[in-house]
Coordinates of C-alpha atoms in Angstrom, one line a residue:
Q1 CA 18.1 29.2 13.3
V2 CA 18.1 27.3 10.4
H3 CA 15.9 28.4 7.5
V4 CA 14.9 26.7 4.5
V5 CA 13.0 28.9 1.1
E6 CA 11.6 27.4 -1.3
S7 CA 10.3 29.4 -4.5
G8 CA 8.9 29.4 -7.8
G9 CA 5.6 27.8 -8.4
G10 CA 2.9 28.5 -9.9
L11 CA 0.2 28.0 -12.1
V12 CA 1.1 26.0 -15.8
Q13 CA -0.7 24.7 -18.7
A14 CA -0.5 21.1 -19.4
G15 CA 2.7 20.2 -21.4
G16 CA 4.3 23.6 -19.2
S17 CA 8.0 23.6 -17.7
L18 CA 8.5 25.4 -13.9
R19 CA 11.8 25.5 -11.7
L20 CA 11.3 25.2 -8.6
A21 CA 14.2 26.8 -6.0
C22 CA 15.2 26.4 -2.9
A23 CA 17.8 28.1 -0.3
T24 CA 19.1 27.2 2.6
A25 CA 20.4 29.9 5.6
P26 CA 23.3 29.5 7.3
P27 CA 24.8 28.3 4.3
T28 CA 26.3 25.1 5.5
Y29 CA 22.8 24.0 5.7
S30 CA 23.4 23.6 1.5
L31 CA 25.7 21.5 2.0
Y32 CA 23.2 18.6 3.5
Y33 CA 21.9 16.1 1.6
M34 CA 18.3 17.6 0.4
A35 CA 14.6 16.5 -1.2
W36 CA 11.8 17.4 -2.2
F37 CA 8.7 16.5 -1.5
R38 CA 5.1 17.2 -2.5
Q39 CA 1.7 16.8 -1.3
A40 CA -1.9 17.5 -2.8
P41 CA -5.4 17.9 -1.2
G42 CA -6.5 14.7 0.1
K43 CA -3.2 13.0 0.2
E44 CA 0.0 12.7 1.5
R45 CA 2.5 14.2 2.1
E46 CA 4.9 12.0 -0.6
F47 CA 9.2 12.0 -1.8
V48 CA 9.5 13.8 -4.8
A49 CA 13.7 14.1 -4.7
A50 CA 17.3 13.7 -3.2
I51 CA 20.0 14.7 -3.9
S52 CA 23.2 13.3 -1.6
R53 CA 25.2 16.3 -0.4
L54 CA 28.5 16.2 -2.9
G55 CA 25.7 16.0 -5.6
D56 CA 26.7 12.7 -7.5
V57 CA 24.3 10.8 -6.2
T58 CA 20.2 11.5 -7.0
T59 CA 16.6 9.6 -6.3
I60 CA 13.8 10.3 -8.5
A61 CA 10.5 9.3 -7.9
D62 CA 9.0 6.5 -10.3
S63 CA 5.8 9.0 -10.9
V64 CA 7.8 11.1 -12.0
K65 CA 11.1 10.2 -12.8
G66 CA 12.1 11.5 -17.4
R67 CA 9.7 14.9 -16.6
L68 CA 11.6 16.5 -13.1
T69 CA 15.7 16.5 -12.5
I70 CA 17.2 17.1 -9.4
S71 CA 20.8 19.8 -8.6
R72 CA 22.5 21.6 -6.7
D73 CA 24.6 24.5 -6.3
N74 CA 26.9 24.1 -3.2
A75 CA 28.4 27.5 -4.1
K76 CA 25.3 29.7 -4.4
G77 CA 23.8 27.2 -2.0
T78 CA 20.6 26.4 -4.2
V79 CA 18.9 23.6 -4.9
N80 CA 16.6 23.5 -8.0
L81 CA 14.4 21.2 -9.1
Q82 CA 13.4 21.6 -12.9
M83 CA 10.0 20.2 -13.4
N84 CA 8.9 19.6 -17.6
R85 CA 5.5 18.3 -18.6
L86 CA 3.6 18.8 -16.1
L87 CA 0.6 16.7 -16.0
P88 CA -2.8 18.2 -13.0
D89 CA -1.6 15.5 -11.0
D90 CA 1.2 17.1 -10.8
T91 CA -0.4 19.8 -8.2
A92 CA 1.1 20.1 -5.6
V93 CA 2.7 22.2 -3.0
Y94 CA 6.3 21.9 -2.6
Y95 CA 8.3 21.6 0.2
C96 CA 11.9 21.2 -0.1
A97 CA 13.9 19.4 3.2
A98 CA 17.6 19.5 4.5
G99 CA 19.3 16.7 6.9
A100 CA 21.9 14.4 7.6
G101 CA 19.9 11.6 7.7
I102 CA 20.9 7.8 5.9
R103 CA 16.6 7.3 5.4
R104 CA 16.7 9.7 2.5
T105 CA 13.1 9.1 1.0
S106 CA 11.3 8.9 3.3
E107 CA 10.3 12.6 6.1
S108 CA 12.0 10.9 8.7
G109 CA 15.4 11.9 7.8
Y110 CA 15.1 15.8 7.5
S111 CA 15.5 17.8 10.2
Y112 CA 14.7 20.6 8.2
W113 CA 11.2 21.9 5.8
G114 CA 10.4 24.7 4.2
Q115 CA 7.6 26.8 3.9
G116 CA 6.1 25.2 0.6
T117 CA 5.3 26.7 -2.2
Q118 CA 2.5 26.4 -4.8
V119 CA 2.8 23.9 -7.8
T120 CA -0.8 24.0 -9.9
V121 CA -1.3 22.8 -13.4
S122 CA -4.6 23.1 -15.4
S123 CA -5.4 21.5 -17.8

């Protein structure tokens, strides 16, 4: 059994900040390539950000570049998504994923998924 859990979601005003956290168990799986995806009501799930096993390579979606930052702490087995200058369009359920696939910006590249955490940005 591989368990992925997200936390840190909530309700914020436009322009505000929020930090999401992701933890995996067993902790060995924190060494996998990790990513964040999001899905808004009525829309398809979309890629947000990914980070390599060593944390030296990151990939950020153009829609959030400059506002969202992904990081990881392998010693603690956690991955974070720092969200700044949030917009109403950022409202979605955010999912953390782990995997060893080569398609790092695609859902098919990840084997393990969390249940999601809701982020709501009000105007």
